[in-house]
Amino acid sequence: MLELRHIHKSYSERYPVLSDISYFLKPGEYVAIMGDSGVGKSTLLNLIAGLDSPDSGEVFVNNTKISALNDQDATLLRRKEFGFIFQSFHILPHLTLHQNVALPLLLNDLPVDRTDVLLTEVGLRGRGNDFPRQLSGGELQRVAIARALVHRPKLVLADEPTGNLDPDTAYGILQLIRREIKKNGASGILVTHSRVAAATADHV
C-alpha cells in the first residue's frame, strides 16, 4: 500500500529531520510511530500525503509515485485513498457536523448514509445539525475522526488522534480506528506520545 524509499528531509543544513527512511506498509497493517516532539513524526505524515516534499527519496502509494503527480491528481488521490486525522481538526465552521462528516462521501460521489453511523460511533448521535461552534475541543476531534473514516479510505494517517479526549473516550476512539482499518482492508499509521494508544497498533 505504502512504500518509502530513502526519504531525507531537513529544514536547515545543520538540522536534518529525517535521514534515509525506508519502509513498506502492507495492506491491513496498522503501525504506531512514537517519539519526542520535533523528531519528525508529523513531517513524515505530511510527506506521505504529498502535503510536503522530501529533499530526496520517493513515496509510493498503491505503486503511484506521489511526487510525479500534478496538484490535481495528487488531490484526487488524497480524496479517494486517504483518511487524515490532524491535530488541528480542520473542521469547516460554516457547515453542520453532518455536512462536515459527509464531505468526503460527496466529493467521491458516494452515498452519505454512513455519515450518521460514524457520528454515532464517535459518540455524537443526534448532533448532526449542530455547528462546530457549539462543540468542545474533544468533540471537534471526534468529528474529525468520523470524517476521516467515513469513506472507507485505504490509508489512514492519524496524528495524535486522542490528544483532547478523556481516557475512556480515547480508548473507544482508538478501537474504532483499528476496527475500521481492519474491516476495510486498509493500512494505518498512528502518531502518538501515548503508550496506551500505541498498544492498539499491530506494532510500534
Short mmCIF file of C-alpha atoms in Angstrom, two decimals:
data_model
loop_
_atom_site.label_atom_id
_atom_site.label_comp_id
_atom_site.label_asym_id
_atom_site.label_seq_id
_atom_site.Cartn_x
_atom_site.Cartn_y
_atom_site.Cartn_z
CA MET A 1 0.00 0.00 0.00
CA LEU A 2 2.70 2.47 1.07
CA GLU A 3 6.41 2.42 0.33
CA LEU A 4 9.03 4.93 1.46
CA ARG A 5 12.38 4.83 -0.32
CA HIS A 6 15.36 6.58 1.25
CA ILE A 7 13.48 9.65 2.47
CA HIS A 8 15.56 12.64 3.57
CA LYS A 9 14.12 15.88 4.92
CA SER A 10 15.72 18.83 6.66
CA TYR A 11 14.71 22.41 7.38
CA SER A 12 18.29 23.60 7.56
CA GLU A 13 21.66 22.08 6.71
CA ARG A 14 22.53 21.71 10.38
CA TYR A 15 19.28 20.08 11.49
CA PRO A 16 18.12 17.13 9.39
CA VAL A 17 14.69 15.90 10.47
CA LEU A 18 14.51 12.59 8.61
CA SER A 19 17.51 10.69 7.29
CA ASP A 20 17.33 7.72 4.90
CA ILE A 21 13.88 6.48 5.97
CA SER A 22 12.72 3.39 4.08
CA TYR A 23 9.62 1.41 4.97
CA PHE A 24 6.96 -0.79 3.39
CA LEU A 25 3.45 -0.73 4.88
CA LYS A 26 1.36 -3.69 3.78
CA PRO A 27 -2.43 -3.66 3.24
CA GLY A 28 -4.15 -4.37 6.53
CA GLU A 29 -1.14 -3.30 8.60
CA TYR A 30 -1.57 -0.75 11.39
CA VAL A 31 1.56 0.75 12.93
CA ALA A 32 2.26 3.36 15.61
CA ILE A 33 5.10 5.87 15.49
CA MET A 34 6.33 7.22 18.80
CA GLY A 35 8.97 9.82 19.61
CA ASP A 36 9.61 13.13 21.29
CA SER A 37 8.27 16.40 19.88
CA GLY A 38 10.31 17.71 16.97
CA VAL A 39 11.78 14.42 15.76
CA GLY A 40 9.79 14.45 12.50
CA LYS A 41 6.65 12.38 13.13
CA SER A 42 4.19 14.90 11.70
CA THR A 43 6.65 15.80 8.96
CA LEU A 44 6.70 12.15 7.90
CA LEU A 45 2.89 12.07 7.66
CA ASN A 46 2.92 15.23 5.54
CA LEU A 47 5.49 13.69 3.19
CA ILE A 48 3.43 10.51 2.85
CA ALA A 49 0.36 12.56 1.99
CA GLY A 50 2.18 14.70 -0.54
CA LEU A 51 1.49 17.84 1.51
CA ASP A 52 5.25 18.38 1.71
CA SER A 53 8.13 17.15 -0.44
CA PRO A 54 11.23 15.26 0.69
CA ASP A 55 14.65 16.69 -0.11
CA SER A 56 15.39 13.32 -1.67
CA GLY A 57 13.79 9.90 -1.80
CA GLU A 58 10.43 8.68 -3.05
CA VAL A 59 6.95 7.97 -1.64
CA PHE A 60 4.68 5.45 -3.38
CA VAL A 61 1.01 4.85 -2.60
CA ASN A 62 -0.57 1.92 -4.45
CA ASN A 63 2.50 1.94 -6.72
CA THR A 64 1.88 5.59 -7.59
CA LYS A 65 4.83 7.92 -7.05
CA ILE A 66 3.41 10.89 -5.16
CA SER A 67 6.00 13.40 -6.39
CA ALA A 68 5.22 12.53 -10.02
CA LEU A 69 1.62 13.72 -9.69
CA ASN A 70 0.46 17.21 -10.55
CA ASP A 71 -1.55 19.11 -7.94
CA GLN A 72 -4.92 17.99 -9.29
CA ASP A 73 -4.02 14.31 -9.48
CA ALA A 74 -2.45 14.41 -6.02
CA THR A 75 -5.62 15.98 -4.65
CA LEU A 76 -7.78 13.31 -6.27
CA LEU A 77 -5.58 10.54 -4.85
CA ARG A 78 -5.78 12.01 -1.34
CA ARG A 79 -9.54 12.50 -1.64
CA LYS A 80 -10.15 8.88 -2.59
CA GLU A 81 -7.47 6.86 -0.81
CA PHE A 82 -6.53 8.83 2.32
CA GLY A 83 -8.19 9.48 5.64
CA PHE A 84 -6.49 12.24 7.66
CA ILE A 85 -6.82 12.93 11.34
CA PHE A 86 -4.98 16.19 12.02
CA GLN A 87 -4.11 17.63 15.43
CA SER A 88 -5.76 20.90 14.40
CA PHE A 89 -9.02 19.20 13.22
CA HIS A 90 -9.70 21.45 10.14
CA ILE A 91 -13.45 21.31 10.71
CA LEU A 92 -15.31 23.74 8.43
CA PRO A 93 -17.13 26.22 10.73
CA HIS A 94 -19.94 27.14 8.32
CA LEU A 95 -21.06 23.51 7.84
CA THR A 96 -23.06 21.38 10.26
CA LEU A 97 -21.45 18.30 11.79
CA HIS A 98 -23.39 16.11 9.35
CA GLN A 99 -22.15 18.16 6.40
CA ASN A 100 -18.56 18.11 7.66
CA VAL A 101 -18.53 14.34 8.04
CA ALA A 102 -20.38 13.75 4.75
CA LEU A 103 -17.91 15.86 2.76
CA PRO A 104 -15.54 13.01 1.73
CA LEU A 105 -18.53 10.96 0.58
CA LEU A 106 -19.92 13.81 -1.52
CA LEU A 107 -16.51 14.57 -3.05
CA ASN A 108 -16.16 10.91 -4.04
CA ASP A 109 -19.74 10.61 -5.36
CA LEU A 110 -20.67 8.11 -2.64
CA PRO A 111 -23.95 7.79 -0.73
CA VAL A 112 -24.00 9.70 2.55
CA ASP A 113 -25.77 7.01 4.59
CA ARG A 114 -22.64 6.24 6.63
CA THR A 115 -22.50 9.78 8.00
CA ASP A 116 -24.92 9.22 10.88
CA VAL A 117 -23.35 5.83 11.57
CA LEU A 118 -19.93 7.41 12.10
CA LEU A 119 -21.30 10.26 14.20
CA THR A 120 -22.90 7.63 16.41
CA GLU A 121 -19.66 5.64 16.56
CA VAL A 122 -17.76 8.68 17.89
CA GLY A 123 -20.42 9.46 20.49
CA LEU A 124 -22.20 12.31 18.70
CA ARG A 125 -25.51 10.68 17.86
CA GLY A 126 -28.24 13.24 17.24
CA ARG A 127 -25.77 16.12 16.91
CA GLY A 128 -25.65 16.21 13.12
CA ASN A 129 -27.45 19.56 12.82
CA ASP A 130 -25.16 21.28 15.32
CA PHE A 131 -22.40 23.61 14.16
CA PRO A 132 -18.74 23.40 15.20
CA ARG A 133 -19.04 26.50 17.41
CA GLN A 134 -21.36 24.50 19.68
CA LEU A 135 -18.73 21.81 20.36
CA SER A 136 -15.82 21.39 22.76
CA GLY A 137 -12.30 20.65 21.55
CA GLY A 138 -12.71 16.96 22.28
CA GLU A 139 -15.99 16.84 20.37
CA LEU A 140 -14.40 18.59 17.38
CA GLN A 141 -11.65 15.99 17.41
CA ARG A 142 -14.26 13.24 17.25
CA VAL A 143 -15.92 14.92 14.26
CA ALA A 144 -12.55 14.98 12.50
CA ILE A 145 -12.11 11.27 13.20
CA ALA A 146 -15.57 10.44 11.84
CA ARG A 147 -14.85 12.47 8.70
CA ALA A 148 -11.51 10.71 8.17
CA LEU A 149 -13.07 7.24 8.34
CA VAL A 150 -16.47 7.73 6.71
CA HIS A 151 -15.44 6.98 3.09
CA ARG A 152 -13.51 3.80 3.99
CA PRO A 153 -10.06 5.13 2.98
CA LYS A 154 -7.29 2.69 2.14
CA LEU A 155 -4.67 4.64 4.09
CA VAL A 156 -5.46 6.25 7.45
CA LEU A 157 -2.97 8.81 8.81
CA ALA A 158 -3.70 9.77 12.41
CA ASP A 159 -1.65 12.50 14.12
CA GLU A 160 -2.30 12.38 17.91
CA PRO A 161 -5.97 11.50 17.31
CA THR A 162 -6.89 11.31 21.01
CA GLY A 163 -4.92 14.26 22.38
CA ASN A 164 -8.04 16.14 23.51
CA LEU A 165 -10.03 13.16 24.78
CA ASP A 166 -10.53 11.71 28.24
CA PRO A 167 -9.11 8.19 28.74
CA ASP A 168 -12.40 6.31 28.39
CA THR A 169 -13.43 8.17 25.23
CA ALA A 170 -9.90 7.85 23.84
CA TYR A 171 -9.98 4.07 24.28
CA GLY A 172 -13.26 3.78 22.38
CA ILE A 173 -11.97 6.00 19.55
CA LEU A 174 -8.72 4.03 19.26
CA GLN A 175 -10.69 0.80 18.99
CA LEU A 176 -12.91 2.39 16.32
CA ILE A 177 -9.89 3.46 14.25
CA ARG A 178 -8.37 -0.01 14.47
CA ARG A 179 -11.68 -1.71 13.69
CA GLU A 180 -12.31 0.43 10.59
CA ILE A 181 -8.78 -0.16 9.29
CA LYS A 182 -9.05 -3.91 9.69
CA LYS A 183 -12.64 -4.19 8.44
CA ASN A 184 -11.89 -2.24 5.27
CA GLY A 185 -8.57 -3.93 4.49
CA ALA A 186 -6.87 -0.56 4.84
CA SER A 187 -3.48 0.41 6.27
CA GLY A 188 -2.89 2.89 9.04
CA ILE A 189 -0.20 4.97 10.70
CA LEU A 190 -0.79 6.35 14.18
CA VAL A 191 1.49 9.09 15.50
CA THR A 192 1.24 9.34 19.27
CA HIS A 193 3.02 10.14 22.52
CA SER A 194 0.79 7.67 24.36
CA ARG A 195 1.97 4.13 25.00
CA VAL A 196 -1.65 3.16 25.64
CA ALA A 197 -2.63 4.42 22.17
CA ALA A 198 0.39 2.81 20.54
CA ALA A 199 -0.55 -0.53 22.08
CA THR A 200 -3.67 -0.66 19.87
CA ALA A 201 -1.49 -0.88 16.72
CA ASP A 202 -0.02 -4.08 15.34
CA HIS A 203 3.48 -2.87 16.18
CA VAL A 204 5.38 0.28 17.11
#
